Amino acid sequence: MERLTSPLPDQAKACAFCVEPGQEQAGIAARPACVCDAHDEALEGLVARASQVDPEGPDHPKRVGQIASILGEEVGLPAEERDLLARAAALHDIGKMALPEGVLGHRDVLDEEGRRQMERHTLLGASILAHAKAPWMRLAGIIALTHHERWDGSGYPAGLRGEDIPLAGRLVAVADVYDALRSDRPYKDAQDHEEALQRILQGDGRIAPSQFDPVILAALRRRDADIAAVPR
Ligand SMILES: [Fe+2]
Ligand SMILES: [Fe+2]
């Protein structure tokens, strides 16, 4: 089974979100006790700040994490990796914070230059998280970079294809598109669960099923009731 990250050392398993033993920096001691509260605060702060600039709404990032975690369970990820994924996925669009003013919040479809600018949120997000040591933040950097890559190679920023895209990016790609379809946006109304599901599974002219990992689409089909039940 493909894993999200290299296996965590035993000592880190009690708290998969903290600095891994052996990776302490000068002045930052190995942590005998869990510091998850501090990580929770960091996550809340980052998500809150990102949500202020992102018209996708304050609850979208966390729902994407919850949905990706359900899909992750269905493809066989162990519980500790699903916890990492749920947190990390909430930061998928953190790079939008670093976009120039005026790129976000348009009612109309972006022009070529606007689209090019918007696509940079993947690279910007990865650079914001590039120096993180905590496993969940490192995973968040991978997700920020790869959640718009597509299985068929038509995505960005690198045009990766198939399993060259990290599993976390492939899981979040499905969760992100599903939640975006279910949400109101300045330029469109929300769709109900069944319609969103069918647009992903059958395509709708803009979305093509070929852009997603078929194994994850099968997981979406099998777990659609659980995903529909994620609170909105
Ligand atoms: Fe994004
Ligand atoms: Fe998103």
Short mmCIF file of N, CA, C and O in Angstrom, two decimals, residues 17 19-20 22 25 30 37 55-57 63 74 76 96 115 126 137 145 157 173 177 184 197 209 213:
data_model
loop_
_atom_site.label_atom_id
_atom_site.label_comp_id
_atom_site.label_asym_id
_atom_site.label_seq_id
_atom_site.Cartn_x
_atom_site.Cartn_y
_atom_site.Cartn_z
N PHE A 17 2.10 14.73 15.07
CA PHE A 17 2.13 16.09 14.53
C PHE A 17 3.36 16.86 14.97
O PHE A 17 3.61 17.96 14.52
N VAL A 19 7.58 17.46 16.12
CA VAL A 19 8.89 17.28 15.51
C VAL A 19 9.35 15.85 15.73
O VAL A 19 9.24 15.31 16.83
N GLU A 20 9.85 15.23 14.68
CA GLU A 20 10.31 13.86 14.81
C GLU A 20 11.62 13.83 15.59
O GLU A 20 12.48 14.67 15.39
N GLY A 22 15.27 13.27 16.49
CA GLY A 22 16.40 13.29 15.56
C GLY A 22 16.37 14.49 14.64
O GLY A 22 17.32 14.78 13.94
N GLN A 25 16.16 21.00 16.23
CA GLN A 25 17.17 22.00 15.87
C GLN A 25 17.77 22.56 17.14
O GLN A 25 17.22 22.38 18.23
N ALA A 30 14.00 17.99 22.02
CA ALA A 30 13.04 16.91 21.76
C ALA A 30 11.91 17.06 22.76
O ALA A 30 12.11 17.43 23.90
N ASP A 37 -1.54 20.84 21.19
CA ASP A 37 -2.34 22.05 21.37
C ASP A 37 -1.73 23.21 20.59
O ASP A 37 -2.43 24.00 19.98
N PRO A 55 -12.17 33.63 -1.16
CA PRO A 55 -13.63 33.62 -1.23
C PRO A 55 -14.24 32.22 -1.11
O PRO A 55 -15.45 32.09 -1.13
N GLU A 56 -13.39 31.18 -0.99
CA GLU A 56 -13.95 29.82 -0.86
C GLU A 56 -14.64 29.62 0.49
O GLU A 56 -15.32 28.62 0.68
N GLY A 57 -14.47 30.54 1.42
CA GLY A 57 -15.19 30.46 2.68
C GLY A 57 -14.39 29.79 3.77
O GLY A 57 -13.48 29.00 3.50
N ARG A 63 -13.28 21.14 5.68
CA ARG A 63 -14.08 20.08 5.05
C ARG A 63 -13.25 19.29 4.05
O ARG A 63 -13.37 18.07 3.96
N GLU A 74 -10.65 4.85 2.89
CA GLU A 74 -11.17 3.88 1.92
C GLU A 74 -10.06 3.28 1.05
O GLU A 74 -10.19 2.17 0.57
N GLY A 76 -7.13 2.70 2.26
CA GLY A 76 -6.31 1.88 3.13
C GLY A 76 -5.27 2.61 3.97
O GLY A 76 -4.39 1.97 4.55
N LYS A 96 -2.68 31.12 -1.44
CA LYS A 96 -3.51 32.25 -1.91
C LYS A 96 -3.25 33.50 -1.08
O LYS A 96 -3.46 34.62 -1.57
N ARG A 115 -5.38 33.85 -14.58
CA ARG A 115 -5.29 32.40 -14.35
C ARG A 115 -3.85 31.99 -14.03
O ARG A 115 -3.59 31.21 -13.12
N ALA A 126 3.67 25.99 -1.27
CA ALA A 126 4.78 25.08 -0.98
C ALA A 126 5.96 25.86 -0.40
O ALA A 126 6.64 25.39 0.52
N MET A 137 3.00 19.46 8.68
CA MET A 137 3.26 20.67 7.89
C MET A 137 4.07 20.34 6.64
O MET A 137 3.87 20.95 5.58
N LEU A 145 1.50 22.01 -3.08
CA LEU A 145 2.17 21.99 -4.39
C LEU A 145 1.41 21.14 -5.42
O LEU A 145 1.40 21.48 -6.61
N PRO A 157 1.19 22.70 -11.01
CA PRO A 157 2.12 23.52 -11.79
C PRO A 157 3.07 22.70 -12.66
O PRO A 157 3.70 23.27 -13.56
N ALA A 173 -7.16 16.44 -4.39
CA ALA A 173 -7.73 16.91 -5.65
C ALA A 173 -9.21 16.55 -5.74
O ALA A 173 -10.05 17.39 -6.12
N VAL A 177 -12.35 19.42 -5.34
CA VAL A 177 -13.33 19.65 -6.40
C VAL A 177 -14.74 19.35 -5.90
O VAL A 177 -15.68 20.11 -6.15
N ASP A 184 -21.33 27.61 -2.54
CA ASP A 184 -21.60 28.85 -3.28
C ASP A 184 -20.29 29.56 -3.56
O ASP A 184 -19.39 29.57 -2.73
N LEU A 197 -21.48 14.74 -7.16
CA LEU A 197 -20.91 13.40 -7.35
C LEU A 197 -20.91 13.02 -8.84
O LEU A 197 -19.90 12.55 -9.38
N PRO A 209 -13.51 12.98 -15.63
CA PRO A 209 -13.09 11.94 -14.68
C PRO A 209 -11.62 11.54 -14.86
O PRO A 209 -10.97 11.12 -13.90
N ASP A 213 -7.45 10.13 -10.01
CA ASP A 213 -7.00 8.75 -9.83
C ASP A 213 -8.24 7.84 -9.79
O ASP A 213 -9.12 8.03 -8.95
#
